[in-house]
Amino acid sequence: MSRQPQDDQVAAAAAALKAAGVADADAAHCTPLTGGTYNTVVRVDLDDRRQWVVKVPPPAQTPALGYERDILRGEVVFYTSAAEAADIPVPEIVHSELDPHTAGGPYLISTLRPGAPWHQLSGAIGDDERRRLREELGRLVARLHTVTGTAFGYPAEPFGPLSASWREAFIAMTDAVLDDAERYRAPLPVPPAQVRKLFAAAAGALDDVARPALVHFDLWDGNLLLDGEAGARTLSGVIDGERMFWGDPVADFVSLALLGNLEEDADFVAGYAEVAGPPRFDASVRLRLALYRAYLYLIMLVETVPRGYPPEQSARTHRHVTPQLLAALRDMETIRA
């Protein structure tokens, strides 16, 4: 799906502000934010210096993946749970409407966290500061993973009620994205039927997960904010929690080392160990990581179709992600052997 034109984005944000009862909505200065591919995201500056972010999902008839149904509900759950239970620097929810059947449709208004996305600053961060920040991130993620839900799966329940077992929840998640691949005729390097068999064969490792932890599942550098002077920056925000689910905490290790291997990030691992003890990378964890890598890379490949990526962007995504998906599928076979 292509992004809305800027005028439409501003109009959608203004409508959300009025629906939320913001008296000075007409006086707000709205600026569309880039970087997302699904929701409309607009920064709002009010006359009294309040700074908010408005998120509005696309119309219900817009092509999307199955897990994205009512996806804003996950973001509300993530921000609320992370702030209350783990003291994570997340935006504060100002207003929200999650019922897709309301006249104005769903929206989320939250505070704007200070700072800039990590990936925009990476070229100006020295080695010592980077190592310190990765340790800080490890401690933050470990705190995040202490938050426990009541059952497994996506809070919006796009595939039915939350599950009592992680295996049941995760197989429903992978079945859904493979259904999407077939529905949209997304080009994959392996037929969906073969991928289903690989997931089923490795699913026994999922039974090692007994606690539904809070998992962000999109912790790449673009969703981590840094604030402060060069050399003294700190993690000032964790944003875009809409893709969260209740599941295996090690699933977050995939996006934290996107297209890489978190085991090789000694600084993050050291910070994580300070809070939660050293993370184990035994055969069960490595097999589960292969499952989660495959799931994420399937999403990245399949969504190119409903998003309507331009040919060049779609080709670039497939060029970078396809080898990673194939490697994850191979690991699912070899680790079980």
Short mmCIF file of C-alpha atoms in Angstrom, two decimals:
data_model
loop_
_atom_site.label_atom_id
_atom_site.label_comp_id
_atom_site.label_asym_id
_atom_site.label_seq_id
_atom_site.Cartn_x
_atom_site.Cartn_y
_atom_site.Cartn_z
CA MET A 1 0.00 0.00 0.00
CA SER A 2 1.40 3.37 -0.94
CA ARG A 3 1.30 6.20 1.57
CA GLN A 4 -1.47 8.76 1.46
CA PRO A 5 -0.69 12.16 -0.05
CA GLN A 6 0.30 14.69 2.59
CA ASP A 7 -2.97 16.64 2.41
CA ASP A 8 -4.96 13.46 3.07
CA GLN A 9 -2.69 12.57 6.00
CA VAL A 10 -3.18 15.97 7.60
CA ALA A 11 -6.94 15.77 7.08
CA ALA A 12 -7.03 12.32 8.71
CA ALA A 13 -5.07 13.59 11.72
CA ALA A 14 -7.31 16.65 12.05
CA ALA A 15 -10.42 14.47 11.97
CA ALA A 16 -8.95 12.27 14.73
CA LEU A 17 -8.20 15.32 16.88
CA LYS A 18 -11.76 16.59 16.51
CA ALA A 19 -13.19 13.13 17.25
CA ALA A 20 -11.11 13.11 20.43
CA GLY A 21 -12.68 16.38 21.47
CA VAL A 22 -9.55 18.53 21.14
CA ALA A 23 -10.92 22.06 21.37
CA ASP A 24 -8.07 23.71 19.48
CA ALA A 25 -7.76 21.09 16.75
CA ASP A 26 -8.18 23.70 14.04
CA ALA A 27 -5.18 25.62 15.39
CA ALA A 28 -2.89 22.56 15.44
CA HIS A 29 0.10 22.43 13.14
CA CYS A 30 0.21 18.99 11.51
CA THR A 31 3.30 17.51 9.86
CA PRO A 32 3.22 14.07 8.18
CA LEU A 33 5.97 11.76 9.40
CA THR A 34 7.78 9.43 7.03
CA GLY A 35 9.24 5.98 7.55
CA GLY A 36 6.06 3.95 8.07
CA THR A 37 4.35 1.84 5.42
CA TYR A 38 0.95 1.09 6.92
CA ASN A 39 -0.63 3.69 9.21
CA THR A 40 -0.92 7.39 8.53
CA VAL A 41 1.38 9.06 11.09
CA VAL A 42 1.28 12.81 11.72
CA ARG A 43 3.09 15.02 14.21
CA VAL A 44 0.85 17.61 15.89
CA ASP A 45 2.13 20.81 17.49
CA LEU A 46 -0.48 22.66 19.54
CA ASP A 47 -0.36 26.31 20.54
CA ASP A 48 0.32 25.47 24.18
CA ARG A 49 3.51 23.61 23.14
CA ARG A 50 2.05 20.16 23.55
CA GLN A 51 3.49 17.79 20.95
CA TRP A 52 1.54 14.72 19.92
CA VAL A 53 1.61 11.96 17.32
CA VAL A 54 -1.61 10.86 15.61
CA LYS A 55 -1.90 7.43 14.02
CA VAL A 56 -4.78 6.53 11.74
CA PRO A 57 -5.00 3.10 10.06
CA PRO A 58 -5.95 2.82 6.40
CA PRO A 59 -9.59 2.18 5.43
CA ALA A 60 -10.87 -1.32 6.18
CA GLN A 61 -11.00 -2.24 2.47
CA THR A 62 -7.29 -1.50 1.98
CA PRO A 63 -5.25 -4.64 1.18
CA ALA A 64 -3.34 -5.79 4.26
CA LEU A 65 -1.90 -8.83 5.97
CA GLY A 66 -4.08 -10.86 8.31
CA TYR A 67 -2.20 -9.97 11.48
CA GLU A 68 -2.71 -6.25 10.79
CA ARG A 69 -6.44 -6.30 11.53
CA ASP A 70 -7.12 -3.83 14.38
CA ILE A 71 -3.36 -3.45 14.78
CA LEU A 72 -3.62 -0.21 16.78
CA ARG A 73 -4.93 -2.26 19.70
CA GLY A 74 -1.48 -3.83 20.04
CA GLU A 75 0.18 -0.43 20.22
CA VAL A 76 -2.10 0.68 23.04
CA VAL A 77 -1.40 -2.56 24.94
CA PHE A 78 2.34 -2.19 24.38
CA TYR A 79 2.60 1.42 25.56
CA THR A 80 0.40 0.81 28.59
CA SER A 81 2.11 -2.41 29.66
CA ALA A 82 5.68 -1.25 29.01
CA ALA A 83 5.26 2.00 30.92
CA GLU A 84 3.36 0.63 33.91
CA ALA A 85 5.20 -2.63 34.47
CA ALA A 86 8.74 -2.05 33.19
CA ASP A 87 9.35 1.73 33.24
CA ILE A 88 10.17 1.77 29.53
CA PRO A 89 10.37 5.24 27.86
CA VAL A 90 7.33 4.93 25.60
CA PRO A 91 4.83 7.55 24.40
CA GLU A 92 1.94 8.31 26.72
CA ILE A 93 -1.51 7.64 25.31
CA VAL A 94 -3.54 10.85 25.11
CA HIS A 95 -6.67 9.59 23.34
CA SER A 96 -7.56 6.43 21.47
CA GLU A 97 -10.50 4.98 19.61
CA LEU A 98 -10.05 1.33 18.68
CA ASP A 99 -13.53 0.39 17.48
CA PRO A 100 -13.34 0.13 13.67
CA HIS A 101 -17.11 0.61 13.43
CA THR A 102 -17.24 4.10 14.92
CA ALA A 103 -18.19 6.94 12.59
CA GLY A 104 -14.70 8.43 12.47
CA GLY A 105 -12.89 5.12 12.53
CA PRO A 106 -10.03 4.12 14.84
CA TYR A 107 -7.12 6.35 15.79
CA LEU A 108 -4.41 6.72 18.41
CA ILE A 109 -3.08 9.99 19.80
CA SER A 110 0.07 9.80 21.90
CA THR A 111 2.73 12.14 23.18
CA LEU A 112 5.82 12.80 21.09
CA ARG A 113 8.95 11.35 22.69
CA PRO A 114 12.13 13.48 22.54
CA GLY A 115 15.05 12.53 20.36
CA ALA A 116 15.73 11.17 16.89
CA PRO A 117 15.68 7.64 15.47
CA TRP A 118 18.94 5.78 16.13
CA HIS A 119 19.51 4.94 12.47
CA GLN A 120 19.51 8.64 11.56
CA LEU A 121 22.34 9.29 14.02
CA SER A 122 24.38 6.13 13.54
CA GLY A 123 27.05 7.83 11.41
CA ALA A 124 27.76 10.33 14.20
CA ILE A 125 27.99 7.79 17.05
CA GLY A 126 31.49 6.72 18.05
CA ASP A 127 32.43 3.17 19.00
CA ASP A 128 32.51 3.81 22.75
CA GLU A 129 29.12 5.50 22.74
CA ARG A 130 27.64 2.79 20.54
CA ARG A 131 28.83 0.07 22.92
CA ARG A 132 27.38 1.94 25.90
CA LEU A 133 24.06 2.44 24.14
CA ARG A 134 23.85 -1.23 23.13
CA GLU A 135 24.39 -2.20 26.78
CA GLU A 136 21.68 0.26 27.81
CA LEU A 137 19.38 -1.24 25.18
CA GLY A 138 20.08 -4.73 26.51
CA ARG A 139 18.99 -3.69 30.00
CA LEU A 140 15.87 -1.99 28.64
CA VAL A 141 14.79 -5.01 26.58
CA ALA A 142 15.39 -7.33 29.52
CA ARG A 143 13.04 -5.17 31.63
CA LEU A 144 10.51 -5.22 28.83
CA HIS A 145 10.58 -9.01 28.82
CA THR A 146 9.63 -9.18 32.50
CA VAL A 147 6.10 -8.06 31.57
CA THR A 148 3.77 -11.07 31.40
CA GLY A 149 0.41 -11.45 29.70
CA THR A 150 -2.44 -13.84 30.40
CA ALA A 151 -2.14 -15.87 27.17
CA PHE A 152 -0.26 -16.02 23.85
CA GLY A 153 -0.81 -14.13 20.59
CA TYR A 154 -1.77 -10.72 19.17
CA PRO A 155 -3.98 -8.60 21.51
CA ALA A 156 -6.38 -7.75 18.67
CA GLU A 157 -7.05 -11.49 18.28
CA PRO A 158 -7.04 -11.44 14.45
CA PHE A 159 -6.96 -15.25 14.33
CA GLY A 160 -9.33 -15.93 17.21
CA PRO A 161 -8.94 -15.79 21.01
CA LEU A 162 -5.50 -15.73 22.63
CA SER A 163 -4.01 -19.20 23.02
CA ALA A 164 -3.05 -21.18 26.10
CA SER A 165 0.11 -22.44 24.37
CA TRP A 166 2.79 -20.61 22.43
CA ARG A 167 2.93 -23.40 19.84
CA GLU A 168 -0.76 -22.96 19.03
CA ALA A 169 -0.43 -19.16 18.81
CA PHE A 170 2.69 -19.13 16.67
CA ILE A 171 1.46 -21.75 14.21
CA ALA A 172 -1.69 -19.63 13.76
CA MET A 173 0.55 -16.62 13.06
CA THR A 174 2.66 -18.43 10.48
CA ASP A 175 -0.37 -20.07 8.85
CA ALA A 176 -1.88 -16.59 8.44
CA VAL A 177 1.12 -15.06 6.68
CA LEU A 178 1.37 -18.08 4.38
CA ASP A 179 -2.34 -17.72 3.64
CA ASP A 180 -1.56 -14.10 2.76
CA ALA A 181 1.25 -15.25 0.46
CA GLU A 182 -1.17 -17.49 -1.41
CA ARG A 183 -3.96 -14.89 -1.48
CA TYR A 184 -1.71 -12.15 -2.87
CA ARG A 185 0.36 -14.55 -5.00
CA ALA A 186 3.48 -13.16 -3.40
CA PRO A 187 6.70 -14.44 -5.00
CA LEU A 188 8.51 -16.62 -2.45
CA PRO A 189 11.67 -18.68 -2.98
CA VAL A 190 9.97 -21.74 -1.44
CA PRO A 191 6.33 -22.80 -1.98
CA PRO A 192 4.08 -21.99 1.01
CA ALA A 193 3.14 -25.66 1.40
CA GLN A 194 6.78 -26.60 1.90
CA VAL A 195 7.28 -23.78 4.40
CA ARG A 196 4.26 -25.02 6.39
CA LYS A 197 5.85 -28.45 6.64
CA LEU A 198 9.12 -26.96 7.90
CA PHE A 199 7.30 -24.92 10.54
CA ALA A 200 5.30 -27.96 11.67
CA ALA A 201 8.40 -30.14 11.91
CA ALA A 202 10.19 -27.61 14.14
CA ALA A 203 7.17 -26.61 16.25
CA GLY A 204 8.06 -28.88 19.17
CA ALA A 205 10.67 -26.35 20.34
CA LEU A 206 7.87 -23.83 20.91
CA ASP A 207 6.63 -25.95 23.82
CA ASP A 208 9.70 -24.81 25.77
CA VAL A 209 8.02 -21.38 26.12
CA ALA A 210 5.68 -21.35 29.12
CA ARG A 211 5.33 -17.61 29.86
CA PRO A 212 3.68 -15.08 27.48
CA ALA A 213 6.17 -12.20 27.62
CA LEU A 214 5.68 -8.75 26.10
CA VAL A 215 7.41 -8.85 22.68
CA HIS A 216 7.76 -5.70 20.56
CA PHE A 217 8.96 -7.62 17.44
CA ASP A 218 10.00 -4.46 15.57
CA LEU A 219 12.97 -3.22 17.60
CA TRP A 220 15.13 -2.11 14.71
CA ASP A 221 17.04 1.16 15.08
CA GLY A 222 14.29 3.22 13.45
CA ASN A 223 11.98 2.52 16.39
CA LEU A 224 14.56 3.43 19.03
CA LEU A 225 15.02 7.12 19.83
CA LEU A 226 18.22 8.72 21.12
CA ASP A 227 18.46 12.08 22.87
CA GLY A 228 21.27 14.18 24.31
CA GLU A 229 24.61 15.58 23.28
CA ALA A 230 27.12 13.59 21.22
CA GLY A 231 28.97 11.19 23.49
CA ALA A 232 26.27 11.38 26.18
CA ARG A 233 23.18 10.21 24.31
CA THR A 234 20.60 8.03 26.02
CA LEU A 235 17.68 5.90 24.86
CA SER A 236 14.77 8.32 25.02
CA GLY A 237 12.01 6.34 23.40
CA VAL A 238 10.74 2.99 22.18
CA ILE A 239 8.04 3.63 19.58
CA ASP A 240 5.78 1.87 17.06
CA GLY A 241 4.70 -0.98 19.31
CA GLU A 242 1.77 -1.94 17.09
CA ARG A 243 3.29 -5.26 15.98
CA MET A 244 3.70 -6.52 19.53
CA PHE A 245 2.44 -9.88 20.72
CA TRP A 246 2.49 -11.97 23.86
CA GLY A 247 5.01 -14.72 23.24
CA ASP A 248 8.59 -15.92 23.45
CA PRO A 249 10.92 -13.09 24.56
CA VAL A 250 13.77 -14.31 22.35
CA ALA A 251 11.60 -13.41 19.34
CA ASP A 252 12.71 -9.81 19.91
CA PHE A 253 16.30 -10.84 19.21
CA VAL A 254 15.45 -11.06 15.49
CA SER A 255 14.66 -7.39 14.83
CA LEU A 256 17.34 -6.28 17.32
CA ALA A 257 19.87 -7.79 14.91
CA LEU A 258 17.90 -7.40 11.68
CA LEU A 259 19.54 -9.48 8.92
CA GLY A 260 22.24 -10.39 11.47
CA ASN A 261 22.94 -12.47 14.60
CA LEU A 262 22.39 -11.08 18.09
CA GLU A 263 24.77 -13.61 19.62
CA GLU A 264 27.58 -11.56 18.10
CA ASP A 265 26.43 -8.36 19.84
CA ALA A 266 28.46 -8.74 23.05
CA ASP A 267 27.46 -5.32 24.38
CA PHE A 268 23.73 -5.93 24.11
CA VAL A 269 24.08 -9.41 25.58
CA ALA A 270 26.07 -8.01 28.53
CA GLY A 271 23.41 -5.39 29.26
CA TYR A 272 20.62 -7.94 28.98
CA ALA A 273 22.48 -10.27 31.36
CA GLU A 274 22.67 -7.56 34.04
CA VAL A 275 18.89 -7.67 34.39
CA ALA A 276 17.79 -11.12 33.28
CA GLY A 277 20.92 -13.23 33.49
CA PRO A 278 22.92 -14.34 30.45
CA PRO A 279 20.60 -15.30 27.58
CA ARG A 280 20.99 -18.96 26.63
CA PHE A 281 21.59 -19.81 23.00
CA ASP A 282 21.10 -23.57 23.24
CA ALA A 283 19.61 -25.76 20.51
CA SER A 284 16.03 -24.94 21.50
CA VAL A 285 16.63 -21.17 21.42
CA ARG A 286 18.50 -21.34 18.12
CA LEU A 287 15.71 -23.37 16.55
CA ARG A 288 13.08 -20.95 17.84
CA LEU A 289 15.12 -18.01 16.55
CA ALA A 290 15.18 -19.66 13.12
CA LEU A 291 11.38 -19.94 13.29
CA TYR A 292 11.00 -16.27 14.22
CA ARG A 293 13.49 -15.13 11.59
CA ALA A 294 11.55 -17.04 8.96
CA TYR A 295 8.27 -15.52 10.17
CA LEU A 296 9.60 -11.96 10.05
CA TYR A 297 11.22 -12.40 6.64
CA LEU A 298 8.01 -13.92 5.27
CA ILE A 299 6.12 -10.83 6.44
CA MET A 300 8.69 -8.55 4.81
CA LEU A 301 8.42 -10.37 1.48
CA VAL A 302 4.65 -10.91 1.39
CA GLU A 303 3.75 -7.34 2.38
CA THR A 304 5.44 -5.97 -0.75
CA VAL A 305 2.30 -6.98 -2.68
CA PRO A 306 -0.55 -5.44 -0.63
CA ARG A 307 1.63 -2.39 0.09
CA GLY A 308 2.00 -1.84 -3.64
CA TYR A 309 5.75 -1.31 -3.51
CA PRO A 310 7.24 0.23 -6.65
CA PRO A 311 9.17 -2.36 -8.70
CA GLU A 312 12.58 -1.05 -7.66
CA GLN A 313 11.70 -1.13 -3.94
CA SER A 314 10.15 -4.58 -4.23
CA ALA A 315 13.22 -5.91 -6.05
CA ARG A 316 15.54 -4.43 -3.42
CA THR A 317 13.52 -6.00 -0.60
CA HIS A 318 13.57 -9.41 -2.25
CA ARG A 319 17.29 -9.11 -2.98
CA HIS A 320 18.15 -8.48 0.69
CA VAL A 321 15.51 -10.56 2.46
CA THR A 322 15.25 -13.71 0.32
CA PRO A 323 18.73 -15.03 1.26
CA GLN A 324 17.90 -14.44 4.93
CA LEU A 325 14.64 -16.39 4.65
CA LEU A 326 16.39 -19.28 2.92
CA ALA A 327 19.09 -19.32 5.63
CA ALA A 328 16.44 -19.40 8.36
CA LEU A 329 14.64 -22.30 6.67
CA ARG A 330 17.92 -24.20 6.34
CA ASP A 331 18.65 -23.60 10.02
CA MET A 332 15.23 -24.99 10.93
CA GLU A 333 16.26 -28.24 9.25
CA THR A 334 19.88 -28.49 10.38
CA ILE A 335 19.34 -27.60 14.05
CA ARG A 336 16.67 -30.32 14.31
CA ALA A 337 19.01 -32.90 12.75
#
